[in-house]
PDB file of C-alpha atoms in Angstrom:
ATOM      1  CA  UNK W   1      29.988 219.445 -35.031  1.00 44.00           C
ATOM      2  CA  UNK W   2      30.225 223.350 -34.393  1.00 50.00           C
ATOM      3  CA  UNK W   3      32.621 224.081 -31.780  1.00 52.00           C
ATOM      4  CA  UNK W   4      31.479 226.682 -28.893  1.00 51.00           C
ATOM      5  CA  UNK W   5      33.225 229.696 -28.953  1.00 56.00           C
ATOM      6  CA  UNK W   6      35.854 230.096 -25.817  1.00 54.00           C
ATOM      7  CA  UNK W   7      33.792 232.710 -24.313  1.00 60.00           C
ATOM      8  CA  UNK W   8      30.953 230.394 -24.177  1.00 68.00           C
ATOM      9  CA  UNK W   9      32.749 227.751 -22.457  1.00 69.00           C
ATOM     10  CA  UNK W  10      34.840 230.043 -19.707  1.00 64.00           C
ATOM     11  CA  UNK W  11      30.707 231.503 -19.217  1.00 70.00           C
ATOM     12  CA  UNK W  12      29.501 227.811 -18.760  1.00 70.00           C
ATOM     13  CA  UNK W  13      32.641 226.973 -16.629  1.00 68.00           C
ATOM     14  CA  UNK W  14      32.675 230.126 -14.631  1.00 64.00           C
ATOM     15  CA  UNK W  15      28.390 229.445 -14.237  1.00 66.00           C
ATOM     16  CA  UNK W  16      28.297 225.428 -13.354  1.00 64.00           C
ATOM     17  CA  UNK W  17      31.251 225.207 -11.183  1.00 64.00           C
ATOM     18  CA  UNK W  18      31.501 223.917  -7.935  1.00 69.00           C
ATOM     19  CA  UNK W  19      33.594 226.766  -6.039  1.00 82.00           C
ATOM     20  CA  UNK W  20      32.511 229.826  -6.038  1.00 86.00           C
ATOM     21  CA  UNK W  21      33.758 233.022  -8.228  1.00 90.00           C
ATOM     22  CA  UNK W  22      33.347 236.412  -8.072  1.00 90.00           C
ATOM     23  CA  UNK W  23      34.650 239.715  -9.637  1.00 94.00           C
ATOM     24  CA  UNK W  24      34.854 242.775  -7.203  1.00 94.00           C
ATOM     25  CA  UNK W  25      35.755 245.987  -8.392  1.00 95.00           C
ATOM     26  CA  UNK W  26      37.234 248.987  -7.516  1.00 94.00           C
ATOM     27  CA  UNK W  27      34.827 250.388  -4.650  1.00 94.00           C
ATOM     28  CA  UNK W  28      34.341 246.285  -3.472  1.00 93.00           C
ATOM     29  CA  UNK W  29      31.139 245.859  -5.098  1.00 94.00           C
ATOM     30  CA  UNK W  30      30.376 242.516  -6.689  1.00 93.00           C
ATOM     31  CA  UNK W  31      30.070 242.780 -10.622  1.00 94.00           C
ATOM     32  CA  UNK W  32      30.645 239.113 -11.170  1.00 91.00           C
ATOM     33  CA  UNK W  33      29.095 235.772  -9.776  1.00 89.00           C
ATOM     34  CA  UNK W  34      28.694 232.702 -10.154  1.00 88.00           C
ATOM     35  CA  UNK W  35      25.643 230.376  -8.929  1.00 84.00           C
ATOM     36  CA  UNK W  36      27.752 228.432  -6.337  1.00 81.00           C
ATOM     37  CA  UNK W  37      28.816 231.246  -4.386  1.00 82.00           C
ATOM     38  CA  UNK W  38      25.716 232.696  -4.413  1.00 79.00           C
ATOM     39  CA  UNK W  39      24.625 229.863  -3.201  1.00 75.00           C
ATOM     40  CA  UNK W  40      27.167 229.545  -0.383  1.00 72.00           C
ATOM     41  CA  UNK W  41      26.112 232.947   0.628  1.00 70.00           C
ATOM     42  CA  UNK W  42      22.338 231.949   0.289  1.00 74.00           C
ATOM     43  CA  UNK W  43      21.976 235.304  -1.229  1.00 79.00           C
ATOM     44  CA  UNK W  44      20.486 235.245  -5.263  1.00 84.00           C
ATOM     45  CA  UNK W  45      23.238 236.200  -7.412  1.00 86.00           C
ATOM     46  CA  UNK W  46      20.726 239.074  -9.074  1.00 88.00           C
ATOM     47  CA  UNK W  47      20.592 240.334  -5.374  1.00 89.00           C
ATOM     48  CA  UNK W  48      24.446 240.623  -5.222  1.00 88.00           C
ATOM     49  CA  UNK W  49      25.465 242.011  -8.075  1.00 92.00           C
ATOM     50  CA  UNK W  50      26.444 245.869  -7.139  1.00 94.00           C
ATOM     51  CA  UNK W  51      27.047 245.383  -3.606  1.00 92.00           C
ATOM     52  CA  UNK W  52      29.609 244.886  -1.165  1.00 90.00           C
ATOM     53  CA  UNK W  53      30.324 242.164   1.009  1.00 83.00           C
ATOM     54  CA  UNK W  54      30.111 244.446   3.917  1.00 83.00           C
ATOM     55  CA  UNK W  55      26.123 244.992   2.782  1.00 86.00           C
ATOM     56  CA  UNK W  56      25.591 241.090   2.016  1.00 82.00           C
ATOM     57  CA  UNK W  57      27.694 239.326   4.239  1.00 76.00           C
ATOM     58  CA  UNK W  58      28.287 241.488   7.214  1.00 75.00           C
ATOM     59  CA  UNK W  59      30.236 238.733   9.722  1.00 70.00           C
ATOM     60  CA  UNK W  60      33.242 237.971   6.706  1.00 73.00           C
ATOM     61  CA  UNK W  61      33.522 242.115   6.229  1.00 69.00           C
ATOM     62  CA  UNK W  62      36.583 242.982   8.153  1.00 77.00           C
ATOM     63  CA  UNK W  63      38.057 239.981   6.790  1.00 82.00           C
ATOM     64  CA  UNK W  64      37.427 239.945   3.005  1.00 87.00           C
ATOM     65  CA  UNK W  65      37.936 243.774   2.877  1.00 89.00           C
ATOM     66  CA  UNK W  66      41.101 244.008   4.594  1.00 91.00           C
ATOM     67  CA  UNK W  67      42.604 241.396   1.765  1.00 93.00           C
ATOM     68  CA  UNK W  68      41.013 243.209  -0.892  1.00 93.00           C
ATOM     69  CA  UNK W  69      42.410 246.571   0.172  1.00 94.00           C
ATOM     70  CA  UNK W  70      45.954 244.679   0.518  1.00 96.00           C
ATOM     71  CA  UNK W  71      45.553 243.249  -2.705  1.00 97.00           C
ATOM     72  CA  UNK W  72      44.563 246.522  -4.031  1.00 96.00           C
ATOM     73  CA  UNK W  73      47.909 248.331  -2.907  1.00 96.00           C
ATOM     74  CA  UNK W  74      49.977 245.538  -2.871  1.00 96.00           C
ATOM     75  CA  UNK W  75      48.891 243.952  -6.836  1.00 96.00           C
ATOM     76  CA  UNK W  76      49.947 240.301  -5.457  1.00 97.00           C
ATOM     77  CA  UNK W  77      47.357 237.860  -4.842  1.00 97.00           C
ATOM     78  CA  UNK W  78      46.376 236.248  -1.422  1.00 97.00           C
ATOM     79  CA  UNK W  79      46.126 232.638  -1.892  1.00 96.00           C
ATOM     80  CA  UNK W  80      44.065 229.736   0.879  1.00 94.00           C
ATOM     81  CA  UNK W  81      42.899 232.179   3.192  1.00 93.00           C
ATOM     82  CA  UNK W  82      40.271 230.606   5.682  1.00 90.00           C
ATOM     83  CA  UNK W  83      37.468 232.254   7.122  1.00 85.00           C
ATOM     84  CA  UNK W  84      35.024 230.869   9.291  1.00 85.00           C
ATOM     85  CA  UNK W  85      31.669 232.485   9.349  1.00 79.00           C
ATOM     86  CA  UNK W  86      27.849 232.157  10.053  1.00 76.00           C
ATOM     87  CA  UNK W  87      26.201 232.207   6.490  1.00 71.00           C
ATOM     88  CA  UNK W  88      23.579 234.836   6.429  1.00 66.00           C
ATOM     89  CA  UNK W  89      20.319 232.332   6.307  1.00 67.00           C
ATOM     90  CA  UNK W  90      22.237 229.607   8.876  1.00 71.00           C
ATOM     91  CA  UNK W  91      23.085 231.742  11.555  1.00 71.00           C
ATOM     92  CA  UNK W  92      24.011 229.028  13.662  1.00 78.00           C
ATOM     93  CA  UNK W  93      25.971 226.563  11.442  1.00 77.00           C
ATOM     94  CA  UNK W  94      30.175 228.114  11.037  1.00 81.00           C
ATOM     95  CA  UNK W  95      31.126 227.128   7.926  1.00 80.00           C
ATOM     96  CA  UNK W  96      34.966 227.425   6.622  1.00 85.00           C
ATOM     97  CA  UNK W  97      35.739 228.919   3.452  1.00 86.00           C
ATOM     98  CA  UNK W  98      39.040 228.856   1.387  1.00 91.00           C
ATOM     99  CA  UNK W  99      39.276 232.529  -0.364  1.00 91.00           C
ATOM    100  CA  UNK W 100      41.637 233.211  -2.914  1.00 95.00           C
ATOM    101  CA  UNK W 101      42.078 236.788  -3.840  1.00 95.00           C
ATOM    102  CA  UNK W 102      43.768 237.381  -7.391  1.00 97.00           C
ATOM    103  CA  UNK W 103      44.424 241.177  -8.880  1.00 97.00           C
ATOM    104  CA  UNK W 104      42.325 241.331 -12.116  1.00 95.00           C
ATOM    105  CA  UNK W 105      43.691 243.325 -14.722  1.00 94.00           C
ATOM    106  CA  UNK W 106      42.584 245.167 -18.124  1.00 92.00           C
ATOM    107  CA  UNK W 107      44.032 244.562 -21.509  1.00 93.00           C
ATOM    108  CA  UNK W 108      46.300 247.595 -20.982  1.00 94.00           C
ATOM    109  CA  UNK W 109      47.907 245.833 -17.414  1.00 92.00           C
ATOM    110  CA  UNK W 110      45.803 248.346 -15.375  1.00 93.00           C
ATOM    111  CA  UNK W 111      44.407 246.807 -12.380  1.00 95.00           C
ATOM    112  CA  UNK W 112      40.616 246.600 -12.281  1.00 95.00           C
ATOM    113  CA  UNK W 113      39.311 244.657  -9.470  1.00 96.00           C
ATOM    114  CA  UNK W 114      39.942 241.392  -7.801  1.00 96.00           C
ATOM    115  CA  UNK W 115      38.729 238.198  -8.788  1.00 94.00           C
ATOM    116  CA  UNK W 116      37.916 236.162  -5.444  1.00 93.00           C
ATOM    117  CA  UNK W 117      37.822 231.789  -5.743  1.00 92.00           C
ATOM    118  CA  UNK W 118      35.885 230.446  -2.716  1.00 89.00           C
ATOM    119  CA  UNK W 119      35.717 226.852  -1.710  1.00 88.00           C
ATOM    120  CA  UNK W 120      33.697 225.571   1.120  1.00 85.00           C
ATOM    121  CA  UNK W 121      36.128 223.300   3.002  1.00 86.00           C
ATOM    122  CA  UNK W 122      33.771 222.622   6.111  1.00 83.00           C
ATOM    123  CA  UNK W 123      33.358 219.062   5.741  1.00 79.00           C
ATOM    124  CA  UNK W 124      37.596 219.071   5.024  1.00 79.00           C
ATOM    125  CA  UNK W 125      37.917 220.492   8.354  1.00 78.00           C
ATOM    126  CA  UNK W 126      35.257 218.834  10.361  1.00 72.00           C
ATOM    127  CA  UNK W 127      36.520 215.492   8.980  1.00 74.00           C
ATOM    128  CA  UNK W 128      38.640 214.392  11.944  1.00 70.00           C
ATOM    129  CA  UNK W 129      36.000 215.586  14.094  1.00 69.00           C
ATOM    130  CA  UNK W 130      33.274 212.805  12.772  1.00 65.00           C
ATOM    131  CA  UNK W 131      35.739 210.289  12.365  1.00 70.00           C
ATOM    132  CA  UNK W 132      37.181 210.565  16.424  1.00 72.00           C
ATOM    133  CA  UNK W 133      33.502 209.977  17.396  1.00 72.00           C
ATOM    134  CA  UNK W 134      32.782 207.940  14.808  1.00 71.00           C
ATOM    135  CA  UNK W 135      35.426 205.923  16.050  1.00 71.00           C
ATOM    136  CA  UNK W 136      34.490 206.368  19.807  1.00 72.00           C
ATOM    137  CA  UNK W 137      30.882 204.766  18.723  1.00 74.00           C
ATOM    138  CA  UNK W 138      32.261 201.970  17.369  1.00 74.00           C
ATOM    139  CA  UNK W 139      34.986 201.595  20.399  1.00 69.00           C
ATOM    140  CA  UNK W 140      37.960 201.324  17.886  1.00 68.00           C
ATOM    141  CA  UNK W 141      41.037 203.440  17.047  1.00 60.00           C
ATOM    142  CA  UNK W 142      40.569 205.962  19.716  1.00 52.00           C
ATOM    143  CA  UNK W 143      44.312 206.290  20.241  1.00 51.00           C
ATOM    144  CA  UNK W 144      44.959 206.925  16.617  1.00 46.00           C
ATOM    145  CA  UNK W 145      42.598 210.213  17.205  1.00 46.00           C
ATOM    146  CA  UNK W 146      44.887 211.658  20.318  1.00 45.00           C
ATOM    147  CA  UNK W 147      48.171 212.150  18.581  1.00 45.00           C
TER     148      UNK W 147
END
């Protein structure tokens, strides 16, 4: 059996997973991503590749470049922070995303971009929501729901 060679399998990870990844450099523009978060953003991942967020994703801007900018003169990572935004193609549906902003460095330690983890945590959120009127259908638990 011939064994894949670790770049392979980090390229098949980083393509097939189900959060979304994405390398930004120095000016913010996208040089890395993966199908899922291209898919979050409903925008091809050929079609995202050399721009910013601010050109792709204009409601998330302020947010996502403000935390790359402090992660770009800080060098620490920000870690689970939520946005809620209108996806570009679903202008009426707010979905909630959990961003993770790491530095990205070169061999020599220099700092070279950011590498960004998004998960979609809508249906996290919107859980309690569906199960209060869930419950409210069915005429049980509604107490539980008001604490």
């Amino acid at each position: 059996m011939k064994k894949d060679k670790p770049d392979t399998d980090l390229n098949q990870f980083y393509k097939n997973h189900p959060t979304g990844f994405c390398r930004i450099d120095r000016d913010f523009r996208i040089v890395k991503v993966n199908e899922w978060m291209a898919e979050v953003i409903t925008i091809p991942v050929t079609k995202c590749l050399g721009k910013t967020f601010s050109e792709l994703f204009p409601s998330i801007n302020d947010s996502v470049e403000s935390s790359f900018q402090q992660v770009f003169e800080t060098e620490e990572p920000i870690l689970g922070k939520l946005i809620e935004t209108e996806i570009p193609t679903q202008p009426d549906f707010i979905r909630t995303l959990k961003w993770n902003f790491v530095p990205a460095h070169s061999e020599t330690r220099t700092m070279i971009g950011i590498s960004c983890i998004v998960e979609d945590i809508t249906e996290i959120i919107n859980m309690p929501i569906v199960l209060k009127t869930l419950a409210e259908k069915m005429g049980v638990g509604i107490s539980v729901w008001n604490n």
